[in-house]
Amino acid sequence: MTFNEIQLIQPLLQAITEAGYTEPSPIQAEAIPVLLRGRDIIGCAQTGSGKTAAFALPILQRLSKEKSGHIRALILTPTRELAIQIYDTFRYFGKRLRLHSGAVFGGVSQNPQVDALSRGLDVLIATPGRLNDLINQGYIHLNHIEIFVLDEADRMLDMGFIHDVKKTIKLLPLQRQTMLFSATMPPEIETLAQTLLKNPAMIKVDPTTCAVESIDQCVYMIDKPNKTLLLAELLRTEDIKNALVFTNTKHGADRVVQKLSQEGFVARAIHGDKAQNARQDALKSFRDGRVQILVATDIAARGIDIPELSHVINYDLPDVAETYIHRIGRTGRAGLGGTAISFCNIDHLDNLRGIEKMTGLKIPVRESQWPMLIFEKTVKQVRPPRTERKTPQSKRFSGPPKSRRW
Ligand code: AMP
């Protein structure tokens, strides 16, 4: 099946082509036609299956028919990372439609989110806690919702958000289209589904079906101090037109750029400590082909669109498996066939296992002249919070220091 056969409107088809999606993933092929007919669905699918586009495309198509100035579609998702990812997907596919999407999630100031809400949104992507906060403060009204998506319902349950979710559901108009996505169907979610959905179509895809399967992936097992040597070697010997290199920290991104520059490569970094115009300038130079390597943290790389990206390099493997999928999903666009290369040092071995478990794929290991020799994990020192610093360490910590998550 092709996207053309699914009866999507031209502006969406154009964006799909630009994203390099040559054919719909199984969940997209099954769910989009059903959703376009207005039916409720239960989708058994996880991140990596292409479920975001499976609901974003029909939502955008339906909303594009008329403008109202109210929030008409609400997507509830458990984590900030997913909220950002979904928001980016709506923005990407909706770029030719005059629809506005916004995201609200916790852990950051609510002010920019409130500003975006006050400008008027058609689609709202939200995590449950922040959504309820903003509803209670009177910034969000759900009485015009026509479409409701409950994403990763099983994780909502695991993360203890189900109470907040139920509170939100009570505020939704009864007349609406509802979609529930969940990788598994525990009894509590089944019960919720019975009250939430009307005559839903059940769509289940093979859990190992991964939309990024077609990307050529490999991993090098390598010690941290040798990573820049390997990166420089790959840039010299492989056919790498351009590469987006991901590090887990801002400091790490700067270090990689510094080392690559010493080796004579043209590299720039984008991360949260760089001024907005420096980031834009780096991005523009990368898009124009004047810079071959762009080193980024996940937050800085959000929403940036690079149409012809030959390589994604995970200099550090991410802690969250979905992040891996979203990073590598950026390559292989426009039918160009992309490559994702990852570096795994001993500290990231669990991350690699998590990624392989989630994608259901074993990432082939490639050998280099720098084999892994350090098998002991780094024990990171954690400074206790300010109020606790005066307490003697021996009284506070009985076990080894916890490793810090960046
Ligand atoms: P998701 O499961 O929605 O989080 O999507 C996972 C990744 O698959 C994202 O990076 C998408 O850009 C990519 N993706 C989704 N649908 C397709 C498709 N039809 N063809 C190629 N890649 C896709």
Coordinates of N, CA and C and ligand atoms in Angstrom, one line a residue, residues 3 16 19-25 27-28 46-55 82 85 89 93 152 210-212 214-215 322 324-333, ligand 1:
F3 N 1.0 5.7 0.4 CA 0.3 6.8 1.1 C -0.8 7.4 0.1
I16 N 4.8 14.2 3.7 CA 5.2 12.8 3.8 C 6.4 12.5 2.9
A19 N 9.5 14.0 4.2 CA 10.0 13.3 5.4 C 10.7 12.0 4.9
G20 N 10.6 11.6 3.7 CA 11.2 10.4 3.2 C 10.5 9.1 3.5
Y21 N 9.3 9.2 3.9 CA 8.5 8.0 4.1 C 8.0 7.5 2.8
T22 N 8.5 6.3 2.4 CA 8.2 5.8 1.1 C 6.9 5.0 1.1
E23 N 6.7 4.3 2.3 CA 5.4 3.6 2.4 C 5.0 3.6 3.8
P24 N 3.6 3.5 4.0 CA 3.1 3.5 5.4 C 3.6 2.3 6.2
S25 N 3.9 2.5 7.5 CA 4.2 1.4 8.4 C 2.9 0.6 8.6
I27 N 1.0 0.0 11.1 CA 0.0 0.6 11.9 C -0.6 1.8 11.1
Q28 N 0.2 2.5 10.3 CA -0.3 3.6 9.5 C -1.3 3.1 8.5
Q46 N 3.8 0.3 19.8 CA 4.7 1.1 20.7 C 5.5 2.1 19.9
T47 N 6.3 2.9 20.6 CA 7.1 3.8 19.9 C 8.1 3.0 18.9
G48 N 8.2 3.6 17.7 CA 9.0 2.9 16.8 C 8.2 2.3 15.7
S49 N 6.8 2.1 16.0 CA 5.9 1.5 15.0 C 5.4 2.6 14.0
G50 N 5.7 3.8 14.3 CA 5.2 4.9 13.4 C 3.8 5.3 13.8
K51 N 3.5 5.1 15.1 CA 2.1 5.4 15.6 C 1.8 6.9 15.6
T52 N 2.8 7.7 15.8 CA 2.6 9.1 15.9 C 2.0 9.7 14.6
A53 N 2.6 9.3 13.5 CA 2.1 9.8 12.2 C 0.7 9.1 11.9
A54 N 0.5 7.9 12.5 CA -0.7 7.2 12.3 C -1.9 8.0 12.8
F55 N -1.7 8.7 13.9 CA -2.8 9.5 14.4 C -2.7 11.0 14.0
L82 N 8.1 12.3 24.9 CA 7.1 12.0 23.9 C 6.3 13.2 23.5
Q85 N 8.2 15.1 21.0 CA 8.3 14.3 19.7 C 7.0 14.4 19.0
T89 N 6.1 16.3 15.4 CA 5.5 15.5 14.2 C 4.3 16.4 13.7
F93 N 4.2 17.8 9.8 CA 3.2 17.4 8.8 C 2.2 18.5 8.6
E152 N 0.2 5.8 24.8 CA 0.9 4.9 25.8 C 0.2 4.8 27.1
C210 N 9.2 -2.2 13.4 CA 9.8 -0.9 13.7 C 9.9 -0.1 12.5
A211 N 9.4 1.1 12.5 CA 9.5 2.0 11.3 C 10.9 2.3 10.9
V212 N 11.9 2.2 11.9 CA 13.2 2.5 11.5 C 14.1 1.3 11.1
S214 N 14.5 0.0 8.4 CA 15.1 0.1 7.1 C 16.4 0.9 7.2
I215 N 16.7 1.5 8.3 CA 17.9 2.3 8.5 C 19.1 1.4 8.8
E322 N 13.4 5.2 23.4 CA 12.7 6.0 22.4 C 13.5 7.0 21.7
Y324 N 16.6 7.0 21.0 CA 17.4 6.4 20.0 C 16.6 6.3 18.7
I325 N 15.4 5.9 18.8 CA 14.5 5.8 17.6 C 14.3 7.1 17.0
H326 N 14.0 8.1 17.8 CA 13.8 9.4 17.2 C 15.0 10.1 16.7
R327 N 16.2 9.8 17.3 CA 17.4 10.3 16.7 C 17.7 9.7 15.3
I328 N 17.6 8.4 15.3 CA 18.0 7.8 14.0 C 16.9 7.9 12.9
G329 N 15.7 8.2 13.4 CA 14.6 8.4 12.4 C 14.8 9.7 11.6
R330 N 15.8 10.5 11.9 CA 16.1 11.7 11.2 C 16.9 11.4 9.9
T331 N 17.5 10.3 9.9 CA 18.3 10.0 8.7 C 17.4 9.1 7.7
G332 N 17.9 8.9 6.6 CA 17.1 8.0 5.6 C 15.9 8.8 5.1
R333 N 16.0 10.1 5.2 CA 14.8 10.9 4.7 C 14.9 11.0 3.1
Ligands
AMP1 P1 6.9 6.6 16.2 O1 6.6 5.2 16.5 O2 5.7 7.4 15.8 O3 7.6 7.3 17.4 O4 8.0 6.7 15.0 C1 9.3 6.3 15.1 C2 10.2 6.8 14.0 O5 9.8 6.2 12.7 C3 10.2 8.3 13.8 O6 11.5 8.7 13.7 C4 9.5 8.5 12.5 O7 10.0 9.6 11.8 C5 9.7 7.2 11.7 N1 8.6 6.8 10.8 C6 7.3 6.9 11.1 N2 6.6 6.4 10.0 C7 7.5 6.1 9.0 C8 7.4 5.6 7.7 N3 6.2 5.4 7.1 N4 8.5 5.4 7.0 C9 9.7 5.7 7.6 N5 9.9 6.2 8.8 C10 8.8 6.4 9.6

